[in-house]
Tab-separated table of C-alpha atoms in Angstrom:
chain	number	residue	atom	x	y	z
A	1	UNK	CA	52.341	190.647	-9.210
A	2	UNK	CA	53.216	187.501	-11.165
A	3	UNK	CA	55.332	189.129	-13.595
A	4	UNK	CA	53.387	188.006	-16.675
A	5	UNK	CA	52.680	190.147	-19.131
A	6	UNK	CA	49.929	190.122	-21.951
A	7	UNK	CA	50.469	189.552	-25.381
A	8	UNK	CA	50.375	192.791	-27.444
A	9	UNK	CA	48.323	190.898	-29.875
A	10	UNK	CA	46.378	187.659	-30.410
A	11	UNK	CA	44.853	186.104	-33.514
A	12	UNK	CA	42.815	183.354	-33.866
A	13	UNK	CA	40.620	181.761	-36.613
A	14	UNK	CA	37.051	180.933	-35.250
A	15	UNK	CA	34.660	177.895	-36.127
A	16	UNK	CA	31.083	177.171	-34.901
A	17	UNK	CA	32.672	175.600	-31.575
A	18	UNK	CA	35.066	178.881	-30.478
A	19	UNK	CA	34.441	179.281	-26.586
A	20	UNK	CA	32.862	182.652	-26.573
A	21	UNK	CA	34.816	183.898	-23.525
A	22	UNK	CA	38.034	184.656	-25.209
A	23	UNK	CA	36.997	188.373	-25.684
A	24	UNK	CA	35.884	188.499	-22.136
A	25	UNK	CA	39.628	187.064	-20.520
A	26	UNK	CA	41.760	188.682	-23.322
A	27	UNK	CA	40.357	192.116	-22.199
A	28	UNK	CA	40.577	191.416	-18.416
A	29	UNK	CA	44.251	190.220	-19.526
A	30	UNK	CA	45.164	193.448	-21.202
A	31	UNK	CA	45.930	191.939	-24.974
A	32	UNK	CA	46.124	195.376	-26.736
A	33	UNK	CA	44.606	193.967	-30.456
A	34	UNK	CA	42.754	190.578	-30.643
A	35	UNK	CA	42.057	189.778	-33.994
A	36	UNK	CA	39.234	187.273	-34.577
A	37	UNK	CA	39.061	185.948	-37.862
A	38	UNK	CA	35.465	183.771	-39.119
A	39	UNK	CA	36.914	181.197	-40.619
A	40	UNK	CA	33.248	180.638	-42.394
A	41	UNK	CA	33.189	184.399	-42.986
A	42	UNK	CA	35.870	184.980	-44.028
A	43	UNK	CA	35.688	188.049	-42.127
A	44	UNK	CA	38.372	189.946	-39.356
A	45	UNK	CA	36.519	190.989	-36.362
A	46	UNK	CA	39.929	193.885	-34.793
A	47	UNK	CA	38.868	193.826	-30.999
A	48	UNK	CA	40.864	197.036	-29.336
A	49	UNK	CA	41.153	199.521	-26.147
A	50	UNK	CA	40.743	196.563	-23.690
A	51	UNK	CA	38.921	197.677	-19.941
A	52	UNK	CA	40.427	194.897	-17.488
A	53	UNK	CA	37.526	196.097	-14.746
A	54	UNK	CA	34.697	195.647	-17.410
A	55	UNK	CA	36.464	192.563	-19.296
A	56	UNK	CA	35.339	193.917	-22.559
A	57	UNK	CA	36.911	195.595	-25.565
A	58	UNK	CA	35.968	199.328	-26.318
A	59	UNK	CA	36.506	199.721	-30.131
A	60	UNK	CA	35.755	196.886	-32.906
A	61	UNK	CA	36.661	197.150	-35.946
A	62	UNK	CA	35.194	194.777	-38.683
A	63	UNK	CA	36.664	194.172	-42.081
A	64	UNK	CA	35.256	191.700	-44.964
A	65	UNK	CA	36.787	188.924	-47.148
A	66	UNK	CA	39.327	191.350	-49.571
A	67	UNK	CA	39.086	194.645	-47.299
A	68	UNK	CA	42.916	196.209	-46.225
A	69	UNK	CA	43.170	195.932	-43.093
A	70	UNK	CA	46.223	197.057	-40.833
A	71	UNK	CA	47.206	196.885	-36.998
A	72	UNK	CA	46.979	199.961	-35.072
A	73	UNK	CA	49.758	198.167	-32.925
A	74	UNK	CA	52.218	196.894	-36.242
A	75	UNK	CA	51.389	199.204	-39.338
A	76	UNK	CA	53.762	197.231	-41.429
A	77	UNK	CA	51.225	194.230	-40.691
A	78	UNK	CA	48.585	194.527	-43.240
A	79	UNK	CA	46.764	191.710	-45.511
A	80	UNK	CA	43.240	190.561	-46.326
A	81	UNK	CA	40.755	188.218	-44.575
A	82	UNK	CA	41.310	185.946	-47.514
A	83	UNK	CA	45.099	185.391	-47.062
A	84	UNK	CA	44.618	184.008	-44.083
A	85	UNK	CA	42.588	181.396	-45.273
A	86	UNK	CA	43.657	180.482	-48.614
């Protein structure tokens, strides 16, 4: 073992140019909540329940511009598509 440890969470904005396998190593990593946010969108794309062996996320969770949207991992973190973007 190397003794690193995953993030619990990760978020990024996206653009047209995002390298697509960030969902694919974050799972195999073990990062808990990845939170992808379309910067043309604006939308929040929650990625959660990551499967190392099948490098993919089980649940996604998909919220639009002025949804509420919280972390299962940090309740007290909650705020709109739109804040981040202002």
């Amino acid at each position: 073992s190397t003794g690193r440890v995953a993030p619990e969470l990760i978020a990024e904005v996206t653009g047209p140019r995002t390298n697509d396998d960030r969902l694919q190593r974050y799972a195999a990593a073990g990062v808990r909540e990845y939170w992808r946010v379309d910067g043309a969108g604006p939308t929040i794309a929650i990625h959660e329940e990551p499967d190392a062996a099948s490098k993919r996320f089980a649940r996604v969770r998909t919220f639009g511009p002025t949804e509420p949207i919280a972390s299962t991992l940090f309740p007290r973190l909650a705020l709109r598509p739109a804040d981040l973007l202002g």
